[in-house]
Short mmCIF file of C-alpha atoms in Angstrom, two decimals:
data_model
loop_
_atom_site.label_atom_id
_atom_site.label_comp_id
_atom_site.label_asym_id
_atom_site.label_seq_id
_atom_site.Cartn_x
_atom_site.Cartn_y
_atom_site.Cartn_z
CA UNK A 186 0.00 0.00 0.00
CA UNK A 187 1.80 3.00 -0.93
CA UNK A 188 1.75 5.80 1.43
CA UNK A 189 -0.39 8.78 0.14
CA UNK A 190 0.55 11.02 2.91
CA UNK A 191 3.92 10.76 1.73
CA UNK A 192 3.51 11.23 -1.97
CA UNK A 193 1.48 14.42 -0.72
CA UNK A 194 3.82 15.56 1.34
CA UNK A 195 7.11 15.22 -1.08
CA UNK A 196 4.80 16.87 -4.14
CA UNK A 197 4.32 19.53 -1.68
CA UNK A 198 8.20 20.43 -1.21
CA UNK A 199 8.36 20.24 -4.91
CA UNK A 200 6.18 22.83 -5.68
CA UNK A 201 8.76 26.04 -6.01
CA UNK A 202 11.14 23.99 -8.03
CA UNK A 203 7.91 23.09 -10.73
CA UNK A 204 6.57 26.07 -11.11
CA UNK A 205 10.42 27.25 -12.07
CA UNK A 206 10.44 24.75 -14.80
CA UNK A 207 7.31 25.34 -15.55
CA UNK A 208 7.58 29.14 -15.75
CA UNK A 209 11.49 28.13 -17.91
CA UNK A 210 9.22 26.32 -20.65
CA UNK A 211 6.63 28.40 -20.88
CA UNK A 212 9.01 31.60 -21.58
CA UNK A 213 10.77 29.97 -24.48
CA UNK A 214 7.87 27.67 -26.21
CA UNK A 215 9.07 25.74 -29.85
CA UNK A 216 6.94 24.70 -32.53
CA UNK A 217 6.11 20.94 -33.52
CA UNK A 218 9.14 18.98 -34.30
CA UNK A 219 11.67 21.62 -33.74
CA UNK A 220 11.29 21.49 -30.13
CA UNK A 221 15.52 21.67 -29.94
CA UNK A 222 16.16 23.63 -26.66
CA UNK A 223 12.62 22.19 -25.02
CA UNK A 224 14.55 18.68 -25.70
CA UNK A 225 17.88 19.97 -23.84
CA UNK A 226 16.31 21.19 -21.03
CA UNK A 227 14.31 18.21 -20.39
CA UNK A 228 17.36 16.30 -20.86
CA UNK A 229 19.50 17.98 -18.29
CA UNK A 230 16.47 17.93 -15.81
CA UNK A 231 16.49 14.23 -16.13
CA UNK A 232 20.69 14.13 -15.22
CA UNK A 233 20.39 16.35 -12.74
CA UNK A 234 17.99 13.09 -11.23
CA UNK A 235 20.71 10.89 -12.35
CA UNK A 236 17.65 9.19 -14.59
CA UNK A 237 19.06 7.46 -18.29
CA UNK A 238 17.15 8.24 -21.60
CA UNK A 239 17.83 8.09 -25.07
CA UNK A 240 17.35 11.21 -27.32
CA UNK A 241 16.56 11.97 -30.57
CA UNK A 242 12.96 10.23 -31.06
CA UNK A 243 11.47 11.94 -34.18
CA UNK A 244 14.39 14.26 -33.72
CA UNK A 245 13.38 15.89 -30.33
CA UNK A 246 11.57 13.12 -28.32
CA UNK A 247 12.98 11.64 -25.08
CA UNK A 248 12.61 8.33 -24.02
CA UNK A 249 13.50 6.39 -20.72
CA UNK A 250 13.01 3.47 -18.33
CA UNK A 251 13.19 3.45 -14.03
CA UNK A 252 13.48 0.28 -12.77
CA UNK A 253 12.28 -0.68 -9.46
CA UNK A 254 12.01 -4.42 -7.97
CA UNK A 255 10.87 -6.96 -10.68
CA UNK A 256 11.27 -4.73 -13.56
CA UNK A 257 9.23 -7.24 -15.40
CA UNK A 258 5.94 -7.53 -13.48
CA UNK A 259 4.37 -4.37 -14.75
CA UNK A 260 5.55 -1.61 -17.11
CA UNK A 261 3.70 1.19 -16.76
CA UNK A 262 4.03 4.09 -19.90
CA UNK A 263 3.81 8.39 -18.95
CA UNK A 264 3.69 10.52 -21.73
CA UNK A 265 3.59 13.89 -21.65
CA UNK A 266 4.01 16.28 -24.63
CA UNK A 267 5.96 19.19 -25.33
CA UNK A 268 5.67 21.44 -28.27
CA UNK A 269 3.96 24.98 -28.21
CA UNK A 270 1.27 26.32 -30.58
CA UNK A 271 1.93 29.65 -33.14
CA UNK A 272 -0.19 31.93 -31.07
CA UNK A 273 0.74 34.64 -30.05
CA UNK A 274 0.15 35.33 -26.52
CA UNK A 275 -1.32 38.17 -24.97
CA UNK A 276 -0.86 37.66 -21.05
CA UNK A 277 0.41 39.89 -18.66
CA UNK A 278 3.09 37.93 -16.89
CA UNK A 279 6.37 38.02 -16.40
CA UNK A 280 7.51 34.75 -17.98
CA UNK A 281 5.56 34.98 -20.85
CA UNK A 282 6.79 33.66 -24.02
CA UNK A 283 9.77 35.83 -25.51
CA UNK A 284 9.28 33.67 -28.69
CA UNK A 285 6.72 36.09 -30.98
CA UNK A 286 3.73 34.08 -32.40
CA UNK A 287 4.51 31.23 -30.35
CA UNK A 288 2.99 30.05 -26.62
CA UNK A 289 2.45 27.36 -24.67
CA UNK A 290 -1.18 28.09 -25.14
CA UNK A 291 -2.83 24.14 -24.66
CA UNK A 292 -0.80 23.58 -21.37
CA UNK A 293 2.42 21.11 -23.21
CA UNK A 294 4.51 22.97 -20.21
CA UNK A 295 2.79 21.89 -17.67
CA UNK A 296 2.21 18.50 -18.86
CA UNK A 297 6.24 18.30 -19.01
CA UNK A 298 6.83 19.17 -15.88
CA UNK A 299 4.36 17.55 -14.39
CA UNK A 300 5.83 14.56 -16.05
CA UNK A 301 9.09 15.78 -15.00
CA UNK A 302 7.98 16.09 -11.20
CA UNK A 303 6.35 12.36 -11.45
CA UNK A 304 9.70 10.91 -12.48
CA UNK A 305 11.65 12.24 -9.55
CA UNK A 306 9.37 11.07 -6.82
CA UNK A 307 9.46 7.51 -8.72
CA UNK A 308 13.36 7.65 -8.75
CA UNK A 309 13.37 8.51 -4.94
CA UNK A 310 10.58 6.36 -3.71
CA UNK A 311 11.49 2.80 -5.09
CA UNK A 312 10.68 0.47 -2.08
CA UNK A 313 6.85 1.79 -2.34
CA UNK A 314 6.29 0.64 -6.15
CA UNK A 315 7.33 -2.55 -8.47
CA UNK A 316 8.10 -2.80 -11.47
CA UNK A 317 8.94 -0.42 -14.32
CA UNK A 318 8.15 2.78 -14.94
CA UNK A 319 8.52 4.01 -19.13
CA UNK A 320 8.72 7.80 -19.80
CA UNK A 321 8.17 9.68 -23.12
CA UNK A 322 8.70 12.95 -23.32
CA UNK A 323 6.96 13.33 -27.42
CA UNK A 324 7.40 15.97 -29.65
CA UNK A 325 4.67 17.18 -31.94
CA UNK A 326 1.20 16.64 -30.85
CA UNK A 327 -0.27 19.86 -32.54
CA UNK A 328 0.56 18.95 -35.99
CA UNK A 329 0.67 15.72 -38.56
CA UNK A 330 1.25 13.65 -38.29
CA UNK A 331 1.73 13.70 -34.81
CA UNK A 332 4.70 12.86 -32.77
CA UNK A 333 2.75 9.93 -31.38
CA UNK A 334 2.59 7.92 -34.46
CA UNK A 335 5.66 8.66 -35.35
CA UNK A 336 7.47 7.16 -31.80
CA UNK A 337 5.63 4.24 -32.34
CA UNK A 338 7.04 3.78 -35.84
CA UNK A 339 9.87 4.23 -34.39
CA UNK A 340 9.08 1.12 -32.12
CA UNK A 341 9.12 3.48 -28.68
CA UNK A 342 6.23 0.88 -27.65
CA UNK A 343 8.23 -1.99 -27.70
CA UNK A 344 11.82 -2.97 -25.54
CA UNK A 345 10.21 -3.06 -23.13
CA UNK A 346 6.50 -3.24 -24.17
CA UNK A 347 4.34 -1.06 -21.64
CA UNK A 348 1.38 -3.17 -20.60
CA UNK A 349 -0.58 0.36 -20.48
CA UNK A 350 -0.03 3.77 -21.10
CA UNK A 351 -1.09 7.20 -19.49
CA UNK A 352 -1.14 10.74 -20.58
CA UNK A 353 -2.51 13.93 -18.52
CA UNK A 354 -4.16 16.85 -20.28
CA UNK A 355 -4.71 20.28 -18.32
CA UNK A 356 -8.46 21.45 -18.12
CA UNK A 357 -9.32 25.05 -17.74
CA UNK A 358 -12.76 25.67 -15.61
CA UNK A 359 -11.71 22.90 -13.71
CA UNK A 360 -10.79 23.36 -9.98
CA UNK A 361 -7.53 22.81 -8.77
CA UNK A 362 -6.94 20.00 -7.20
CA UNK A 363 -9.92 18.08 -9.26
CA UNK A 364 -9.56 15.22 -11.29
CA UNK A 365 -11.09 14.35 -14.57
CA UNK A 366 -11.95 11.17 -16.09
CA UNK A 367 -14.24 9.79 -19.56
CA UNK A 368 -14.63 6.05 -20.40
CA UNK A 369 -13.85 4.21 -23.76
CA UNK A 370 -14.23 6.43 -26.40
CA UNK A 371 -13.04 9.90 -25.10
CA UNK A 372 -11.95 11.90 -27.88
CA UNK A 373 -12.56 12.18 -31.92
CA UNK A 374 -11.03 11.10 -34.66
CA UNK A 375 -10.17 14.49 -36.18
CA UNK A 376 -9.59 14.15 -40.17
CA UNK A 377 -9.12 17.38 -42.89
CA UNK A 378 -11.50 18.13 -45.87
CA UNK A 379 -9.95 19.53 -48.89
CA UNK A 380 -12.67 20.06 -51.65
CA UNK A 381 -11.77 21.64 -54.80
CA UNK A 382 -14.40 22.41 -57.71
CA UNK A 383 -13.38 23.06 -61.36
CA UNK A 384 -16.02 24.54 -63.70
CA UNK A 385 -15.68 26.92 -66.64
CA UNK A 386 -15.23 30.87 -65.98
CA UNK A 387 -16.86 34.05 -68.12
CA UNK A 388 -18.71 36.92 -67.73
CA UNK A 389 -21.19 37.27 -65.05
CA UNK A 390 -23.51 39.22 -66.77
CA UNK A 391 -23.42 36.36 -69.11
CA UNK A 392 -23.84 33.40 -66.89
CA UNK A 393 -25.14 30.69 -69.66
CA UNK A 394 -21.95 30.68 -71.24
CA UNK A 395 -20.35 29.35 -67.75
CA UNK A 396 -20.18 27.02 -65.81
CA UNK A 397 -20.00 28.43 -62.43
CA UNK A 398 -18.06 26.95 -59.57
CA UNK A 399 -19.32 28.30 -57.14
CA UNK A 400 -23.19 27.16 -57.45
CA UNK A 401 -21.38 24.09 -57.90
CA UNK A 402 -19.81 24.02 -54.82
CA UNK A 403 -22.45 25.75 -52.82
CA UNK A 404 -24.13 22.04 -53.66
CA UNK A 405 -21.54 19.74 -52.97
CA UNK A 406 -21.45 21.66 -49.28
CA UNK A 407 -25.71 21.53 -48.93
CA UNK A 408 -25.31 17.41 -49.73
CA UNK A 409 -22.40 17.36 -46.99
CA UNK A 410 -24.47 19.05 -44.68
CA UNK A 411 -27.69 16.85 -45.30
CA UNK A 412 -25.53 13.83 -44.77
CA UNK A 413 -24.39 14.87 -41.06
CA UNK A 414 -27.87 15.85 -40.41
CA UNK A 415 -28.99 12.02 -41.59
CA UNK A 416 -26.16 10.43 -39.51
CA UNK A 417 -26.92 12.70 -36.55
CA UNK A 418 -30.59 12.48 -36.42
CA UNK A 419 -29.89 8.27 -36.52
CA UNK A 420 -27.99 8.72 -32.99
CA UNK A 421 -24.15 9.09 -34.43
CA UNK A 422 -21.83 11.51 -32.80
CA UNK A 423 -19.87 13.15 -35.44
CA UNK A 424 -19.12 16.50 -37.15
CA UNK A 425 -18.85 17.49 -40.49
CA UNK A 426 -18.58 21.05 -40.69
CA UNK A 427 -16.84 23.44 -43.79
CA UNK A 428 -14.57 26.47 -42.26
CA UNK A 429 -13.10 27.99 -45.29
CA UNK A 430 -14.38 28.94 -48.97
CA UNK A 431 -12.66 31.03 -51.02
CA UNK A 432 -12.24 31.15 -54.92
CA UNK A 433 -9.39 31.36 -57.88
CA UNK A 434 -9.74 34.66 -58.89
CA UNK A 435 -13.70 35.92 -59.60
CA UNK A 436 -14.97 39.50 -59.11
CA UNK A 437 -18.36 41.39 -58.84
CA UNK A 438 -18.62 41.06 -62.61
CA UNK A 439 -16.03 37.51 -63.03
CA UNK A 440 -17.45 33.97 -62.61
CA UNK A 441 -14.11 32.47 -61.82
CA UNK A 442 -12.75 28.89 -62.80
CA UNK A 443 -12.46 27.65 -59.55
CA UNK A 444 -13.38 27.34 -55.78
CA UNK A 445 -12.09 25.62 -53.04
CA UNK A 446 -13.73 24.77 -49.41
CA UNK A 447 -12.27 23.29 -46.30
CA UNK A 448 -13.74 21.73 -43.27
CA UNK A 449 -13.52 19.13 -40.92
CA UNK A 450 -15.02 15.63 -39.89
CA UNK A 451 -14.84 14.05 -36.40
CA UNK A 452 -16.54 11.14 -34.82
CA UNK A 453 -15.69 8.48 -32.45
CA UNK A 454 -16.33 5.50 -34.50
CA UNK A 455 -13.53 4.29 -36.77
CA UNK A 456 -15.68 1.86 -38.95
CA UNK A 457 -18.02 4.68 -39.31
CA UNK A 458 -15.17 7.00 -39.89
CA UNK A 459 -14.40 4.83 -42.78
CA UNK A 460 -18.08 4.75 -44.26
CA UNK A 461 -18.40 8.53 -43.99
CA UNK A 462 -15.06 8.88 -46.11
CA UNK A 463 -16.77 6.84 -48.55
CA UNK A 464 -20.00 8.99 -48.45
CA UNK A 465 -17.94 12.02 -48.76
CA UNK A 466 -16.38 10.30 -52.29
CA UNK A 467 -19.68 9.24 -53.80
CA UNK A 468 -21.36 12.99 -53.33
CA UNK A 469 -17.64 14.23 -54.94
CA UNK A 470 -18.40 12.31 -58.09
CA UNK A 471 -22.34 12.78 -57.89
CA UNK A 472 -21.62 16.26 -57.90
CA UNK A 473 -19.11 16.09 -60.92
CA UNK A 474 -21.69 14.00 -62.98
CA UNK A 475 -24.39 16.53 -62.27
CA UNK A 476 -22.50 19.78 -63.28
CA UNK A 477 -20.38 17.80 -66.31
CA UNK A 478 -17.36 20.15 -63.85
CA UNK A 479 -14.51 18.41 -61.81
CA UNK A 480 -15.42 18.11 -57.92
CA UNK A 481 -13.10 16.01 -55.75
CA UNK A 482 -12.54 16.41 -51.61
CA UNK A 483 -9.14 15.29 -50.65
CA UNK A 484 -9.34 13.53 -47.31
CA UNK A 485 -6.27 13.79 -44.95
CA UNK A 486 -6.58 11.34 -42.22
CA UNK A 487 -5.57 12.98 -38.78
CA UNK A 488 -5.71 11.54 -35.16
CA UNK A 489 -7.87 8.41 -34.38
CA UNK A 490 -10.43 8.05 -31.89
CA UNK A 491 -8.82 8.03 -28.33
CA UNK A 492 -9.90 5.08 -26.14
CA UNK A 493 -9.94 4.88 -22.38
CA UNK A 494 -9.66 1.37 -21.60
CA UNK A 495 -12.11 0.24 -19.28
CA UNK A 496 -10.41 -1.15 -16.40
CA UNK A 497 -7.78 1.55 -16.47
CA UNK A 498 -10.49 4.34 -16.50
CA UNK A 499 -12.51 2.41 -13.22
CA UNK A 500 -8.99 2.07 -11.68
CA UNK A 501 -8.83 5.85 -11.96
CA UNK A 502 -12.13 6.90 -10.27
CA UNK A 503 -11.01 4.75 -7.49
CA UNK A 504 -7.02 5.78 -7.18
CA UNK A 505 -8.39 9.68 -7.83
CA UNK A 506 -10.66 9.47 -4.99
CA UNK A 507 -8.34 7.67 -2.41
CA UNK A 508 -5.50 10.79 -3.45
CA UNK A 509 -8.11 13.62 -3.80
CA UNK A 510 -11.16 12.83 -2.39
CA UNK A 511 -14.43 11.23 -3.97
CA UNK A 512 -15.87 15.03 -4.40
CA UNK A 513 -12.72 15.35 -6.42
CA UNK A 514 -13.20 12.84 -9.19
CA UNK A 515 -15.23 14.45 -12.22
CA UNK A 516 -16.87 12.32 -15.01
CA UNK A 517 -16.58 14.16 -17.81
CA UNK A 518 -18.39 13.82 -21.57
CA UNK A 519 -16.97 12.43 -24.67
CA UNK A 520 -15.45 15.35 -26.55
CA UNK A 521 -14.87 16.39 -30.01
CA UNK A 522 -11.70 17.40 -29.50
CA UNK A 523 -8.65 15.42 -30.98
CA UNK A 524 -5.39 14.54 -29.02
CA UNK A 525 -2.33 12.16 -30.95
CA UNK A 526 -2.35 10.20 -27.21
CA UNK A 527 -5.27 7.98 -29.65
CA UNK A 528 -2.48 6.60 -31.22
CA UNK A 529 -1.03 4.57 -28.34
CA UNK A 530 -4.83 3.71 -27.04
CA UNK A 531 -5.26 1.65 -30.45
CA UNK A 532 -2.06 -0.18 -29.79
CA UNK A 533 -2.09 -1.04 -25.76
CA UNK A 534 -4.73 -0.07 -22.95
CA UNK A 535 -4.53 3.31 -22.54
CA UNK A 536 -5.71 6.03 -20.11
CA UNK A 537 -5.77 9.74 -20.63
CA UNK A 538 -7.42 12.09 -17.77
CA UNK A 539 -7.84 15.92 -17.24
CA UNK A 540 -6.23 17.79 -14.62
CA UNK A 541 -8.05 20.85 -13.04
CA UNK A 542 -5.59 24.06 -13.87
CA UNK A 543 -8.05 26.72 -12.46
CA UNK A 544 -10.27 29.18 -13.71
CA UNK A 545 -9.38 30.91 -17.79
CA UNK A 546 -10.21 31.26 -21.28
CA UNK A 547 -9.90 28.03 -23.18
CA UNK A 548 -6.95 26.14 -24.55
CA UNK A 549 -5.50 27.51 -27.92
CA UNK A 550 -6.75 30.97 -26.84
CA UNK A 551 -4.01 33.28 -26.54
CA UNK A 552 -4.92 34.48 -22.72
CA UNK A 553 -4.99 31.01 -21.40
CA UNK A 554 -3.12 30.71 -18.28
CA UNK A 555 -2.97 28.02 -15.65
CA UNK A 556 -2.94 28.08 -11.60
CA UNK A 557 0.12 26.92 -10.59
CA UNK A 558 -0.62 24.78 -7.57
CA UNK A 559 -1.90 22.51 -10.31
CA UNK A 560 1.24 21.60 -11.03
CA UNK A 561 2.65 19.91 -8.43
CA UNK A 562 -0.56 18.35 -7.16
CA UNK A 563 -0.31 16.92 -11.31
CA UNK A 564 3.00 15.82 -10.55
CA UNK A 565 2.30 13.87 -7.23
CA UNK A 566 -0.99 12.27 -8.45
CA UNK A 567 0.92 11.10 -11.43
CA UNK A 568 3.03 9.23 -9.13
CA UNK A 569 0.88 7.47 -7.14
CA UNK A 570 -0.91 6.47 -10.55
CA UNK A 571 1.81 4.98 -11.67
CA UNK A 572 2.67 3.43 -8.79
CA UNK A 573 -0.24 1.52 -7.70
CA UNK A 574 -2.19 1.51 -11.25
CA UNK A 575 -2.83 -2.84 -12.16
CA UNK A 576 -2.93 -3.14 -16.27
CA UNK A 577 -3.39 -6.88 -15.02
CA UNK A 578 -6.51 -7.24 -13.85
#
């Protein structure tokens, strides 16, 4: 039985010392994949504990292994992620980022050091935990194709294989101190809808001798539409919606030669994923027949769905409320959202929570901040997680 008081208590004295990393991160956030100087400082954090890694995992990713006694009876996987988004941010504080158009703006700093703080209270607190614990400190989770994937093509799930993996996320609006949890299928599948529409341009005051783009588009979008009001009125949980339109050229008086459209489709099924792809490919070529005009949508596959396997997730509620309190343990709703942590939950069991960072705007918003007692409460409860978490049962 591992000693909460004590995991509590140590968290506690590490509380100045994570909000200085924290606060070092944040100041000098890097973009997806080129994450250099976040990778060296994580790095010499981890000698300072006198912790081994290996370097260099889709260039900037970090990877390591602490052994306790019988490394072999259960390997337990903590990512966090670390790249920053290109916002700029627009916060009063002293260690905001001194990188223009960039900022730690959907909480990748805090998940580090949270991550960080985790690892050294593992390291020093060996005779209350068996077995191992993996770390994975993964670049590029804000752009594809995700860092995630990428590690495990790299095979960072295997030598040792983890019999489970889990990832923390920060929540805004959520108290401090508060835990969040979601069963099975947690987050979307997030995928990117290029449509492109090729008619015949002319005069618009002479609109019979064209064939104009944009009616035909304006189409194409109503039949997209009327096929996520179908699947939605039949009980699915998706969206399908188009962000961007804009044309080749065109004017007041020009019917130009070509429009394009953009959008996005998430849902949390990946068979119906698939047959919603193939919907979105029949109206393409309906559309083309109709109009005698060229109409295609280019699908780029993003994340997958994220699952949070079951027995991890009832684990959770349980280990949350023992650390927290029961009052502390939220059940949250699906989301819509999309997070590259989906990867690793449709290769092992998987579990990915929210932590409560305090009252602010949103994530991606460029005045989101985070209460730092979060932090090391984040750190300590990722800890215990890891230390008493059973992938086995």
């Amino acid at each position: 039985m591992v000693d909460i008081s004590k995991i509590l208590n140590q968290s506690n004295l590490l509380k100045d010392e994570l909000i200085s990393i924290r606060r070092r991160l944040h100041q000098y956030p890097e973009l997806s994949f080129i994450e250099k100087n976040t990778s060296l400082f994580i790095q010499s954090e981890l000698t300072k504990m006198n912790i081994d890694y290996t370097a260099g995992w889709a260039n900037t990713g970090i990877v390591g292994v602490i052994q306790s006694t019988n490394p072999d009876k259960r390997i337990i996987a903590l990512r966090a992620d670390i790249d920053a988004l290109p916002i700029q941010e627009d916060n009063d504080l002293e260690f905001r980022s001194a990188h223009p158009g960039i900022m730690h703006a959907c909480g990748h700093d805090v998940h580090t050091t949270c991550l960080l703080g985790a690892l050294k209270l593992l390291n020093a607190n060996k005779d209350l935990w068996e077995g191992s614990i993996k770390f994975i400190f993964q670049p590029g989770e804000e752009k594809l194709p995700g860092g995630a994937s990428m590690l495990i093509a790299e095979n960072v799930l295997d030598n040792p294989k983890p019999d489970c993996i889990i990832g923390q996320h920060v929540q805004p609006n959520m108290p401090v101190g508060t835990l969040g949890f979601c069963e099975n299928k947690a987050m979307a599948s997030c995928d990117e809808l290029y449509i492109k529409v090729i008619g015949k341009g002319g005069h618009a005051a002479m609109p019979n001798l064209a064939n104009n783009p944009i009616i035909i588009i304006s189409d194409l979008i109503h039949c997209v539409n009327e096929l996520y009001k179908t699947k939605v009125s039949l009980g699915n949980k998706l969206v399908l919606s188009i962000g961007k339109i804009n044309s080749l050229g065109g004017a007041t008086n020009i019917i130009p030669d070509e429009v394009n459209a953009e959008g996005t489709f998430r849902c949390m099924d990946e068979g119906f994923r698939n047959e919603i792809h193939e919907s979105l490919l029949r109206i393409a070529g309906v559309i083309s027949d109709k109009y005698s005009a060229s109409a295609s949508i280019e699908i780029v596959k993003g994340y997958p769905c994220l699952i949070n396997d079951s027995n991890l997730t009832a684990q959770f509620s349980n280990l949350a409320a023992h650390y927290a309190g029961s009052e502390s343990v939220v059940k949250m709703d699906p989301r819509m959202t999309s997070e590259d942590f989906a990867y690793y939950s449709q290769k092992i069991p998987a579990l990915f929570y929210r932590l409560g960072t305090g009252k602010s705007t949103n994530v991606h918003t460029s005045q989101f901040v985070v209460n730092e007692d979060s932090i090391h409460f984040g750190a300590g409860f990722m800890a215990y997680l890891a230390m008493t978490i059973d992938p086995i049962v």
